[in-house]
CSV table of C-alpha atoms in Angstrom, one decimal:
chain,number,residue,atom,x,y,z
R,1,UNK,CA,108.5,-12.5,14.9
R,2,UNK,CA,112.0,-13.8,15.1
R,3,UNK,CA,114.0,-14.6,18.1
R,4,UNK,CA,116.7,-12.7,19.2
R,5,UNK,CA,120.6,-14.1,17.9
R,6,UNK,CA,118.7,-16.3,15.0
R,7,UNK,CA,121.6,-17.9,12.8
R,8,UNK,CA,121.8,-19.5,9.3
R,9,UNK,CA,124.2,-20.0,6.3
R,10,UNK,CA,123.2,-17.0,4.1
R,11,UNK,CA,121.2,-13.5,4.9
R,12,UNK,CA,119.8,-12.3,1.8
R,13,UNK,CA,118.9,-8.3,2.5
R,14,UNK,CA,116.0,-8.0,-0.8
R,15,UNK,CA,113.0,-10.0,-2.3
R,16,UNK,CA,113.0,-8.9,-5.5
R,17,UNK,CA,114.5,-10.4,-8.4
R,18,UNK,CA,118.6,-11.0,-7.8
R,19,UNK,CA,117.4,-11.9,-3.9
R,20,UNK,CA,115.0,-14.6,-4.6
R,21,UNK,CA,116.8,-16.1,-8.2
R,22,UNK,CA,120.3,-16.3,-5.0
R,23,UNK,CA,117.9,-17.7,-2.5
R,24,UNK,CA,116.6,-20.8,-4.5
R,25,UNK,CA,120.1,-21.3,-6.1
R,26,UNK,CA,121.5,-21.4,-2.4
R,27,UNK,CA,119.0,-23.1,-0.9
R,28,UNK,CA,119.4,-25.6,-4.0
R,29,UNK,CA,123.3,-26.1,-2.9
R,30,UNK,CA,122.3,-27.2,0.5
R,31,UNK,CA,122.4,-24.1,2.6
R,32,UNK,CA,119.9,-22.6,5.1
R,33,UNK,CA,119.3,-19.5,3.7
R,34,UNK,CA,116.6,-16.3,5.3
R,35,UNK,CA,116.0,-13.4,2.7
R,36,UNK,CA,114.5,-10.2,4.8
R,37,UNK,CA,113.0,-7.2,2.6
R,38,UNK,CA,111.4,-4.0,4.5
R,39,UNK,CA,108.6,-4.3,1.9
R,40,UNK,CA,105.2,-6.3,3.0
R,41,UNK,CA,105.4,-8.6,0.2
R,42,UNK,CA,108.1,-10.5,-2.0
R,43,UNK,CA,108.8,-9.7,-5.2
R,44,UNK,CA,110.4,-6.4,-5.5
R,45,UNK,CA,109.5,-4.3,-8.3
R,46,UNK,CA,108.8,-6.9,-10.6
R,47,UNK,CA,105.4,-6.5,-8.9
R,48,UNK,CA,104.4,-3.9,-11.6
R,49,UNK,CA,106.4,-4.4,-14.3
R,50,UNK,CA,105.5,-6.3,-17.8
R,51,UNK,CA,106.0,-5.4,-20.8
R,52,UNK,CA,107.3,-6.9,-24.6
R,53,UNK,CA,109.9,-9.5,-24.3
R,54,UNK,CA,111.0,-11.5,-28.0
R,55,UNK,CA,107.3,-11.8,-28.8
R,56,UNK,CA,105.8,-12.3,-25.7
R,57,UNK,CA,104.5,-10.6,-22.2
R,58,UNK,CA,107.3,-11.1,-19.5
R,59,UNK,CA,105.0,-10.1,-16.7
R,60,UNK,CA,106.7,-9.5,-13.4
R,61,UNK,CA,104.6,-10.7,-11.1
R,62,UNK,CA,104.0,-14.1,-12.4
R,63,UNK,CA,107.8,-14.3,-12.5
R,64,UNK,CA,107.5,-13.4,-8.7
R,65,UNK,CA,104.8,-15.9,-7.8
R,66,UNK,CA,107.1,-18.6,-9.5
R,67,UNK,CA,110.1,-17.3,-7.7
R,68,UNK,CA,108.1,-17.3,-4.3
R,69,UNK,CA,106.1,-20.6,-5.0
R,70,UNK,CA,110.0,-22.1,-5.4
R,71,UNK,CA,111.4,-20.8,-2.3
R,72,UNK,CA,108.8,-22.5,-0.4
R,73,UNK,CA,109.9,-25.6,-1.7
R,74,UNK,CA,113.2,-25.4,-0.5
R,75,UNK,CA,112.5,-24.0,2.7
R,76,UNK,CA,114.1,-20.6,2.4
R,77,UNK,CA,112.6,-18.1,4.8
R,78,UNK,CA,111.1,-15.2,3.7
R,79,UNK,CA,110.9,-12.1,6.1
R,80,UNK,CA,108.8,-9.2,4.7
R,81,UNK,CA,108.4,-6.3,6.2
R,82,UNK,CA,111.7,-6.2,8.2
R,83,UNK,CA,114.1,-2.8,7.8
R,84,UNK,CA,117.8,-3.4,8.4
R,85,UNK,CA,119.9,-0.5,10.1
R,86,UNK,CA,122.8,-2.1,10.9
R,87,UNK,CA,125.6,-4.5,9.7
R,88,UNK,CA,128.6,-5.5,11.9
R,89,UNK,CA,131.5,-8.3,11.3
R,90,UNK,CA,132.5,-10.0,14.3
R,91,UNK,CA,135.0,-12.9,13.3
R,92,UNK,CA,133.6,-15.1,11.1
R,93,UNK,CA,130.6,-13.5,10.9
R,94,UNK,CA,127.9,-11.2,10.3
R,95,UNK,CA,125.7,-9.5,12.7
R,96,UNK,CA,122.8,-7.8,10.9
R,97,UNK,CA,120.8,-5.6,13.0
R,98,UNK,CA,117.0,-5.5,12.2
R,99,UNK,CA,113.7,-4.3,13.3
R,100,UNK,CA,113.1,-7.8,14.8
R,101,UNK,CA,116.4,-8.6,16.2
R,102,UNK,CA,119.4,-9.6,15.2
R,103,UNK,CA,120.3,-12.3,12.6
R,104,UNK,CA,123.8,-14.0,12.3
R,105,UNK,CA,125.3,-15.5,8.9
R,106,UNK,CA,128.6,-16.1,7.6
R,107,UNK,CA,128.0,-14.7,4.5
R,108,UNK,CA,125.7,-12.0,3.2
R,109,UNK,CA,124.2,-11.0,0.2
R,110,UNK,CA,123.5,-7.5,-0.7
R,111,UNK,CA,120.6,-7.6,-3.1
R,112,UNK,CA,119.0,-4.1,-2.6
R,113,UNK,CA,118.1,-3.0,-5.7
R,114,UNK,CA,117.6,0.5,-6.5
R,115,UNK,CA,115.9,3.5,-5.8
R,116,UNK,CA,114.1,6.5,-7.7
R,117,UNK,CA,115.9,10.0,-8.2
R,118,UNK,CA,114.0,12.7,-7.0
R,119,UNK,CA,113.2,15.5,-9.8
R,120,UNK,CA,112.2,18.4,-8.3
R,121,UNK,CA,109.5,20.9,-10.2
R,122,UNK,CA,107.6,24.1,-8.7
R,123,UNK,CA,104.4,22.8,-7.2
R,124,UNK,CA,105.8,18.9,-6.2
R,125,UNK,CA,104.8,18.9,-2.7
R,126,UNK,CA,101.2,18.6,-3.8
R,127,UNK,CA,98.6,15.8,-3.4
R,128,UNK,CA,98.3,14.3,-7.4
R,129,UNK,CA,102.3,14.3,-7.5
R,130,UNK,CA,104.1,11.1,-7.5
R,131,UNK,CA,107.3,9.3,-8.7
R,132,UNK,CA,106.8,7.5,-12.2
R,133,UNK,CA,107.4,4.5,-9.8
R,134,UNK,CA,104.8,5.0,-7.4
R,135,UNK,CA,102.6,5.6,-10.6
R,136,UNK,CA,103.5,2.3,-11.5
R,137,UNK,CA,102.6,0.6,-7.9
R,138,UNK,CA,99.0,2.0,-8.0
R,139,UNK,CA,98.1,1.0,-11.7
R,140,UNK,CA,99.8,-2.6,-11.6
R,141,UNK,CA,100.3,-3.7,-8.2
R,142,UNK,CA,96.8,-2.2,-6.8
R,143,UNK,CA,95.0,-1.4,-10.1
R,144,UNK,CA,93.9,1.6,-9.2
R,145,UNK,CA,94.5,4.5,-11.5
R,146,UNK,CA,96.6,7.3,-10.0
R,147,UNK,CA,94.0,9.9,-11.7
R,148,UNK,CA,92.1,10.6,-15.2
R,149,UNK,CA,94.9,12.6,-16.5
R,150,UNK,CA,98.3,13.0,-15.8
R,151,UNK,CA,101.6,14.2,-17.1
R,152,UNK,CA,105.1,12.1,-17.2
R,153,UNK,CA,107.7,14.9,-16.4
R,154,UNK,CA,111.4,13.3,-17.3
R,155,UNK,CA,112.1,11.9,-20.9
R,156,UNK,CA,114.2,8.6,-19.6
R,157,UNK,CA,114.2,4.8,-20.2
R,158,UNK,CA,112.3,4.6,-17.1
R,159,UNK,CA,109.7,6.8,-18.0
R,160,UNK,CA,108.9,5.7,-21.8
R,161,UNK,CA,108.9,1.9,-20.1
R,162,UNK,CA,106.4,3.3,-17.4
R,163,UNK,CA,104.6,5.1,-19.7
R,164,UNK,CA,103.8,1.7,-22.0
R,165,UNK,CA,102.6,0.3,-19.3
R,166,UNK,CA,100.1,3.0,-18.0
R,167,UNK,CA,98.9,2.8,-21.4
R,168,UNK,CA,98.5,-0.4,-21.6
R,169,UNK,CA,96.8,-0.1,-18.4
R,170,UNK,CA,94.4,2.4,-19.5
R,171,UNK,CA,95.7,5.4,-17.6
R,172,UNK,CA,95.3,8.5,-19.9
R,173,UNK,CA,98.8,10.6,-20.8
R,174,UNK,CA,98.6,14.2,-21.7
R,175,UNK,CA,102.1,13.8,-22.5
R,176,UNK,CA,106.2,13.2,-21.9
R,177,UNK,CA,108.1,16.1,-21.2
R,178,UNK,CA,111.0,17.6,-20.5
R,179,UNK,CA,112.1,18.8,-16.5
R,180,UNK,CA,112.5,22.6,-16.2
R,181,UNK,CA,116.1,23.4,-16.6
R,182,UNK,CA,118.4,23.7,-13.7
R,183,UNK,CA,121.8,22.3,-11.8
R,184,UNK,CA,119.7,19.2,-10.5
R,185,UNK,CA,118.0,17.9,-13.6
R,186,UNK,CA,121.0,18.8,-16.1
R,187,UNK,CA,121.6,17.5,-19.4
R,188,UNK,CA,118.0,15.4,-18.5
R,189,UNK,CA,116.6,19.0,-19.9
R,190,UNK,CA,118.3,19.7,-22.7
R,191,UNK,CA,116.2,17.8,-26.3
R,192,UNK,CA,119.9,17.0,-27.7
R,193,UNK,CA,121.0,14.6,-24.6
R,194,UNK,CA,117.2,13.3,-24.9
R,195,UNK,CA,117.4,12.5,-28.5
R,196,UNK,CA,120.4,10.8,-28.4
R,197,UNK,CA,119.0,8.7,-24.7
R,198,UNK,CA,116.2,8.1,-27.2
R,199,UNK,CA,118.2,6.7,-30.1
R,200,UNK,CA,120.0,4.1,-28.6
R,201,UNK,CA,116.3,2.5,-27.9
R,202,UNK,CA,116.1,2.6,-31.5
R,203,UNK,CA,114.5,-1.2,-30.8
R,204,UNK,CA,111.7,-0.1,-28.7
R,205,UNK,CA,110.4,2.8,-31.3
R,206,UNK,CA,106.6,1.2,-32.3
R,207,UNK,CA,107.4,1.1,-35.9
R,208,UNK,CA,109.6,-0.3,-38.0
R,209,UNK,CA,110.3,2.9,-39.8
R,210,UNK,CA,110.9,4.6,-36.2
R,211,UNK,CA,113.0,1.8,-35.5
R,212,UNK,CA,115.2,2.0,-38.9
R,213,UNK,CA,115.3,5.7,-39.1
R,214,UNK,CA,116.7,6.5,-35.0
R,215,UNK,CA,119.9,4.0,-36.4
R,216,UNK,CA,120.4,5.7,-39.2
R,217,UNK,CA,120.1,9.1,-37.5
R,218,UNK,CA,122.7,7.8,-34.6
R,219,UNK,CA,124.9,6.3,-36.7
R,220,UNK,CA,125.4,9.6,-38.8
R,221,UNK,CA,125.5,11.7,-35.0
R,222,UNK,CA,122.5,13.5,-36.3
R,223,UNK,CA,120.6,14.3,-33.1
R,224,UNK,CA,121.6,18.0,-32.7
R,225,UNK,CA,120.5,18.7,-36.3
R,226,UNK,CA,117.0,16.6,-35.7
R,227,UNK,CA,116.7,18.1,-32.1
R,228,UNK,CA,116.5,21.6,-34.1
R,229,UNK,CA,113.6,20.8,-36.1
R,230,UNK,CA,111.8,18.4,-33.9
R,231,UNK,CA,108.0,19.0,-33.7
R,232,UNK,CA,106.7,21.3,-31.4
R,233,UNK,CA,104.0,19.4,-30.4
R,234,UNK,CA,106.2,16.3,-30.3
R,235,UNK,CA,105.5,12.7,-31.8
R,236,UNK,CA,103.0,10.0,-30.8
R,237,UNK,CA,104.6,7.1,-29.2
R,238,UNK,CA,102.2,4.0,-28.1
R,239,UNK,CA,99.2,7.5,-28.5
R,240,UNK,CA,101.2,9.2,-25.9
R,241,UNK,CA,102.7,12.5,-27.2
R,242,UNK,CA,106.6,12.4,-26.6
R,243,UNK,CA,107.7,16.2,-26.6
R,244,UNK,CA,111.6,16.9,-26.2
R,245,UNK,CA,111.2,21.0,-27.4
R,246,UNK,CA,108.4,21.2,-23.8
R,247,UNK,CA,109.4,21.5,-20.3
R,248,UNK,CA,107.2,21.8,-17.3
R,249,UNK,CA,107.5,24.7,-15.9
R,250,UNK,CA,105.4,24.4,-12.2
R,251,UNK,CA,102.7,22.2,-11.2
R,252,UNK,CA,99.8,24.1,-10.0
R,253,UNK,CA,96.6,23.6,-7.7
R,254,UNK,CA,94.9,24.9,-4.7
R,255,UNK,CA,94.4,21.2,-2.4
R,256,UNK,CA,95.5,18.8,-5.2
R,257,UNK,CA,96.9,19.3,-8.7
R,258,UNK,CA,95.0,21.1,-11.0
R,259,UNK,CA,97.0,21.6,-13.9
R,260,UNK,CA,100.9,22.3,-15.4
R,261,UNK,CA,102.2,25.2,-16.8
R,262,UNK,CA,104.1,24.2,-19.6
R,263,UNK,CA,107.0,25.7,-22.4
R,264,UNK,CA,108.1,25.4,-25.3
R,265,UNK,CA,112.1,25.2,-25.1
R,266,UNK,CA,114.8,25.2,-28.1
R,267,UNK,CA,117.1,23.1,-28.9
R,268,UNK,CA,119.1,23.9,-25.8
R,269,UNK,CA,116.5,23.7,-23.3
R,270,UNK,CA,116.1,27.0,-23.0
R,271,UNK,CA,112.2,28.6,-22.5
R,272,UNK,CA,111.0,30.4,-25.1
R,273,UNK,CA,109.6,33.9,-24.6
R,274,UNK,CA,105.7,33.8,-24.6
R,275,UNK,CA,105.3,29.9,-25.2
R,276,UNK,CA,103.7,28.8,-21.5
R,277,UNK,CA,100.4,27.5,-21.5
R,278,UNK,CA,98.7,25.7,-18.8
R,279,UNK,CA,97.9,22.0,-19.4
R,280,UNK,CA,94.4,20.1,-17.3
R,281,UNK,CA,95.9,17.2,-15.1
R,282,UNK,CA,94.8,15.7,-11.9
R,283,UNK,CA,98.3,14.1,-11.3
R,284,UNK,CA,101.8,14.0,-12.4
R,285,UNK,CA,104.3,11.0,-12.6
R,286,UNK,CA,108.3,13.0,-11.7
R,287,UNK,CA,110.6,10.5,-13.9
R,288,UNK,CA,114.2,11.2,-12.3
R,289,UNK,CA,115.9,7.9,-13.2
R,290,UNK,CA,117.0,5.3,-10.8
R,291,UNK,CA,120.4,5.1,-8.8
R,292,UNK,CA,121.8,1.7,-6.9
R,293,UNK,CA,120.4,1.9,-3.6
R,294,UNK,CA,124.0,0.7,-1.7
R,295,UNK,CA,123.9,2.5,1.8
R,296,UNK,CA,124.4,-1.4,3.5
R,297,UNK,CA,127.4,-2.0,1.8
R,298,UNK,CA,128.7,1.1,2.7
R,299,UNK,CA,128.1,0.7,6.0
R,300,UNK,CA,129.6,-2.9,6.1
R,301,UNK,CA,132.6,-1.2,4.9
R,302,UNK,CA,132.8,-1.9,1.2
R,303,UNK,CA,134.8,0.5,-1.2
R,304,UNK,CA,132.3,2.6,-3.9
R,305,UNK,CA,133.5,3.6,-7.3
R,306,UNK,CA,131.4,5.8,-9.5
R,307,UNK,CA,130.1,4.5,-13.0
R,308,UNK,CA,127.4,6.7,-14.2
R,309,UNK,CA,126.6,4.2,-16.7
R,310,UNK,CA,125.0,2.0,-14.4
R,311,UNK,CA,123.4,4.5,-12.0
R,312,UNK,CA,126.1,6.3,-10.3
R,313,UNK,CA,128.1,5.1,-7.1
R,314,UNK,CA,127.9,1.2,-6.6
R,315,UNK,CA,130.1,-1.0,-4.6
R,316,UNK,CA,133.3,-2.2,-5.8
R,317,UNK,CA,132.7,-6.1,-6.9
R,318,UNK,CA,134.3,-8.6,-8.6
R,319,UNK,CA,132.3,-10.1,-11.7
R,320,UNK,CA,131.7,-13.0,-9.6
R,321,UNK,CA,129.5,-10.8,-7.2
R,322,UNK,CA,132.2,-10.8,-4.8
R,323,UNK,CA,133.2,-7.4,-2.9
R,324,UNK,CA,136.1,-6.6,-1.1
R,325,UNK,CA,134.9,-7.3,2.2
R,326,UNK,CA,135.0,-11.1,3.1
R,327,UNK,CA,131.7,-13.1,3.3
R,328,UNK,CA,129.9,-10.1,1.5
R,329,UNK,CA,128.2,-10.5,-1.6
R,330,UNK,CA,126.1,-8.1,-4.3
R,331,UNK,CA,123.3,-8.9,-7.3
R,332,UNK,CA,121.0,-6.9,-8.8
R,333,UNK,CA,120.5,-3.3,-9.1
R,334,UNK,CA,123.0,-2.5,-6.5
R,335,UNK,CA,125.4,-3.2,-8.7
R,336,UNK,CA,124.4,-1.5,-11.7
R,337,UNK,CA,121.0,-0.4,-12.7
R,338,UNK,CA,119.9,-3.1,-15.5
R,339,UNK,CA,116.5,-4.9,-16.3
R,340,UNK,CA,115.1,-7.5,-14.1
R,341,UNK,CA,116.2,-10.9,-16.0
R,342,UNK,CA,119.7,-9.1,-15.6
R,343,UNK,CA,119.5,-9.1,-12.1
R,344,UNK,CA,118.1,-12.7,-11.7
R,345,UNK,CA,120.5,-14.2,-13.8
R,346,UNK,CA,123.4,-12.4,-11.2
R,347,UNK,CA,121.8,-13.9,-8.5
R,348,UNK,CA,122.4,-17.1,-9.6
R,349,UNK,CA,125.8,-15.9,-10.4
R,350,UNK,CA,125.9,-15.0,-6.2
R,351,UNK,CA,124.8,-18.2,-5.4
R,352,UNK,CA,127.4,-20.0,-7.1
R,353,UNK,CA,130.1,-17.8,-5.7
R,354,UNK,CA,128.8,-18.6,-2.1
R,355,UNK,CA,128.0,-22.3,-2.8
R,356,UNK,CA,131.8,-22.1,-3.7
R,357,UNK,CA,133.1,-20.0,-0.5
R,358,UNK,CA,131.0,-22.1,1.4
R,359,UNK,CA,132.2,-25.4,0.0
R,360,UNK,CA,128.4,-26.4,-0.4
R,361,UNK,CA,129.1,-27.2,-4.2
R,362,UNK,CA,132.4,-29.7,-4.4
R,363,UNK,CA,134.7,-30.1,-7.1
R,364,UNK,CA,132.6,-28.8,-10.2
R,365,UNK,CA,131.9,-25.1,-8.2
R,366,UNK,CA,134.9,-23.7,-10.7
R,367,UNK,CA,132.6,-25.0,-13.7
R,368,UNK,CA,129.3,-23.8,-12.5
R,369,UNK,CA,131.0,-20.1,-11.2
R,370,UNK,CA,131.8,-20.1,-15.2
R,371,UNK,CA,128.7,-21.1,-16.3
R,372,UNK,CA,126.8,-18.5,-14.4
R,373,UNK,CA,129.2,-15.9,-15.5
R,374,UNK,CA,128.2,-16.7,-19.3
R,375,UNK,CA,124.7,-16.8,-18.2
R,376,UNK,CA,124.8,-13.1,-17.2
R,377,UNK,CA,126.6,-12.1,-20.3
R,378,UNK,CA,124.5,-13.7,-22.5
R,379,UNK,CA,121.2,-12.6,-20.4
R,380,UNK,CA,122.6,-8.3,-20.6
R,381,UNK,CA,123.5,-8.8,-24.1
R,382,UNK,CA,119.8,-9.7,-24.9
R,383,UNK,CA,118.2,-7.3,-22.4
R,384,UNK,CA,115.5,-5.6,-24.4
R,385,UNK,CA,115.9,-2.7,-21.7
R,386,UNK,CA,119.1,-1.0,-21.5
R,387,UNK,CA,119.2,1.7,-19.2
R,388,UNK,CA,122.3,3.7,-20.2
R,389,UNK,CA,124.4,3.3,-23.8
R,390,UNK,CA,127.6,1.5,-22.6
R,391,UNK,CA,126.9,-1.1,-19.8
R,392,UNK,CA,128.8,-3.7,-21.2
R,393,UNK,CA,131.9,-1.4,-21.1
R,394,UNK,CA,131.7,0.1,-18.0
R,395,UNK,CA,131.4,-3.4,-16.0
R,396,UNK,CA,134.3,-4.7,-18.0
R,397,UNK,CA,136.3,-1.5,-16.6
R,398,UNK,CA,134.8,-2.7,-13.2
R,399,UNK,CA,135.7,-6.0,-12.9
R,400,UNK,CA,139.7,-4.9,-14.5
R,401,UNK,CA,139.6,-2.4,-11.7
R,402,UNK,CA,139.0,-5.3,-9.0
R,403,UNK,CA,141.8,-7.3,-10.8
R,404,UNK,CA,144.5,-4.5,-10.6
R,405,UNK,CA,143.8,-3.7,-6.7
R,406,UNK,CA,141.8,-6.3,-5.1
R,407,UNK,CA,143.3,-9.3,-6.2
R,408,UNK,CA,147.0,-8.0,-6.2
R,409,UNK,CA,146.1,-7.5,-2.4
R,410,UNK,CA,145.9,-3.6,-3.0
């Protein structure tokens, strides 16, 4: 329990990834730094993750126990199952209001990370339905199985990295498919904007004819034609059948889910008369997406823009994690949705910025802002997970948007 008016250098609000990677680099420039997260445990979501990285297992939570094991060494407080509801700058400083009391920093880092979209289907409200996230927490973070057979409803990245795991877990999948079509799912039912999602991870395919024939196919804008004559029963990915012409139509059970009522759709997403069938699960994994989970900046005052190509509205920043608000800092997923060794790689980028701000650093700051900066390039440019086609452009416009208002003092 902390005291009442506690004060350091640096509050870090997340333990995941960007949060911890900031808090070692921090605590490394000298400063006392306190990372809170409303979880029980450190780590984030890299908790449940692993999967394929340049020949090997990146596994998450070994990356986490490192990260952890690290902080300990330098003395950075970790504060685990704290919420924060308030943020208030008086001065010079912060005044973050918590369900232990109040801490007080000069500088604060935003490092949030994101949340899941909710995808709403006939039938979600009962027990046996879960997010494709929470599906995740029970098989990897608690290894228990979140049923004998389920159904992933939402063809995303989210969902086919999910789904690997699951199978590599041994959970059993009846299948990927498709939403039922309506305003709040939107082009995430239609096969067409699937396909083409699906053909910019031409990488991931499990085959190197998969792999070879998804470029070819988006190079020559072929995915309307192939989303015509794509198998009705869909194709095997990883022995999980991928099918972008079926939709789930309503999840169905008397106390717990019992089964889904699937259709066939055509290439429009569009049901097809006389196509549902009902399909034996005992739970379902809703895949929505993610979207930058940014309510703290907003209520420290920061200005949003809107980038769908990293998850929707995110807080205006400058590339060096700076926002407009003085002493206020973002990494991670709150700033874009992008893969884990993204978001560690900006925390360091953070922690140079503040080290900087704070003249913790000295003369060669300037040089290791740079070098941070390069870091995170070269780190999304190899991301084996790319969320959304066109990340890279979208921060560029980002960071040229800061440059023509924030630094020109508008």
């Amino acid at each position: 329990m902390t005291s009442k008016g506690e004060e350091t250098d640096l509050i870090i609000v997340g333990a995941g990834p960007a949060g911890l990677s900031a808090a070692n680099k921090a605590a490394e420039y000298g400063l006392r730094v306190t990372v809170i997260d409303e979880f029980p445990e450190p780590g984030g979501r890299m908790l449940g993750q692993f999967h394929e990285e340049s020949g090997h297992w990146w596994v998450g939570k070994q990356i986490a126990d490192e990260l952890i094991a690290e902080a300990g060494r330098r003395g950075v407080r970790i504060r685990c199952g704290v919420s924060v509801y308030g943020m208030l700058k008086v001065d010079d400083r912060f005044e973050v209001s918590t369900s232990i009391g109040a801490l007080f920093a000069p500088r604060v880092l935003l490092a949030t990370g994101a949340a899941e979209i909710p995808m709403p289907v006939q039938g979600w409200t009962l027990p046996g339905v879960m997010s494709i996230g929470a599906a995740q927490v029970m098989a990897n973070v608690n290894f228990v199985k979140p049923g004998r057979r389920g159904l992933i409803v939402g063809i995303n990245v989210l969902a086919m990295a999910i789904a690997r795991e699951l199978s590599v877990s041994g959970v059993s999948l009846a299948g990927i498919v498709l939403p039922p079509a309506g305003p709040l799912a939107g082009a995430a039912a239609k096969p067409k904007d699937n396909l083409e999602l699906l053909m910019g991870l031409s990488h991931l395919a499990p085959s190197p004819i998969l792999r070879m024939g998804s470029r070819i196919a988006r190079s020559c804008n072929l995915a309307g034609w192939i989303a015509n004559f794509f198998p009705r029963k869909g194709i095997r990915m990883w022995d999980i059948p991928l099918q972008l012409r079926t939709a789930a139509v309503s999840i169905n059970g008397n106390e717990r889910v019992e089964s889904v009522t699937l259709a066939q759709v055509d290439a429009k997403g569009e049901i097809l008369d006389g196509s549902q069938w009902e399909e034996p699960v005992d739970f379902v994994a809703l895949a929505g997406g993610l979207y930058p989970l940014a309510e703290l900046a907003s209520v420290a005052g920061c200005p949003f823009i809107y980038t769908p190509e990293l998850g929707g509205h995110l807080p205006l920043h400058s590339e060096q994690m700076r926002t407009p608000v003085e002493g206020l800092y973002v990494a991670g997923n709150i700033t874009g949705v992008e893969s884990a060794l993204v978001a560690m790689s900006q925390g360091r980028l953070a922690a140079a910025s503040i080290g900087v701000d704070a003249d913790a650093i000295g003369s060669g700051g300037d040089r290791i802002v740079a070098e941070a900066m390069e870091e995170v390039g070269r780190t999304r440019a190899a991301a084996l997970i790319q969320f959304q086609p066109g990340i890279a452009e979208a921060r560029r416009g980002i960071y040229r948007l800061w440059q023509e208002t924030i630094e020109v003092g508008v």
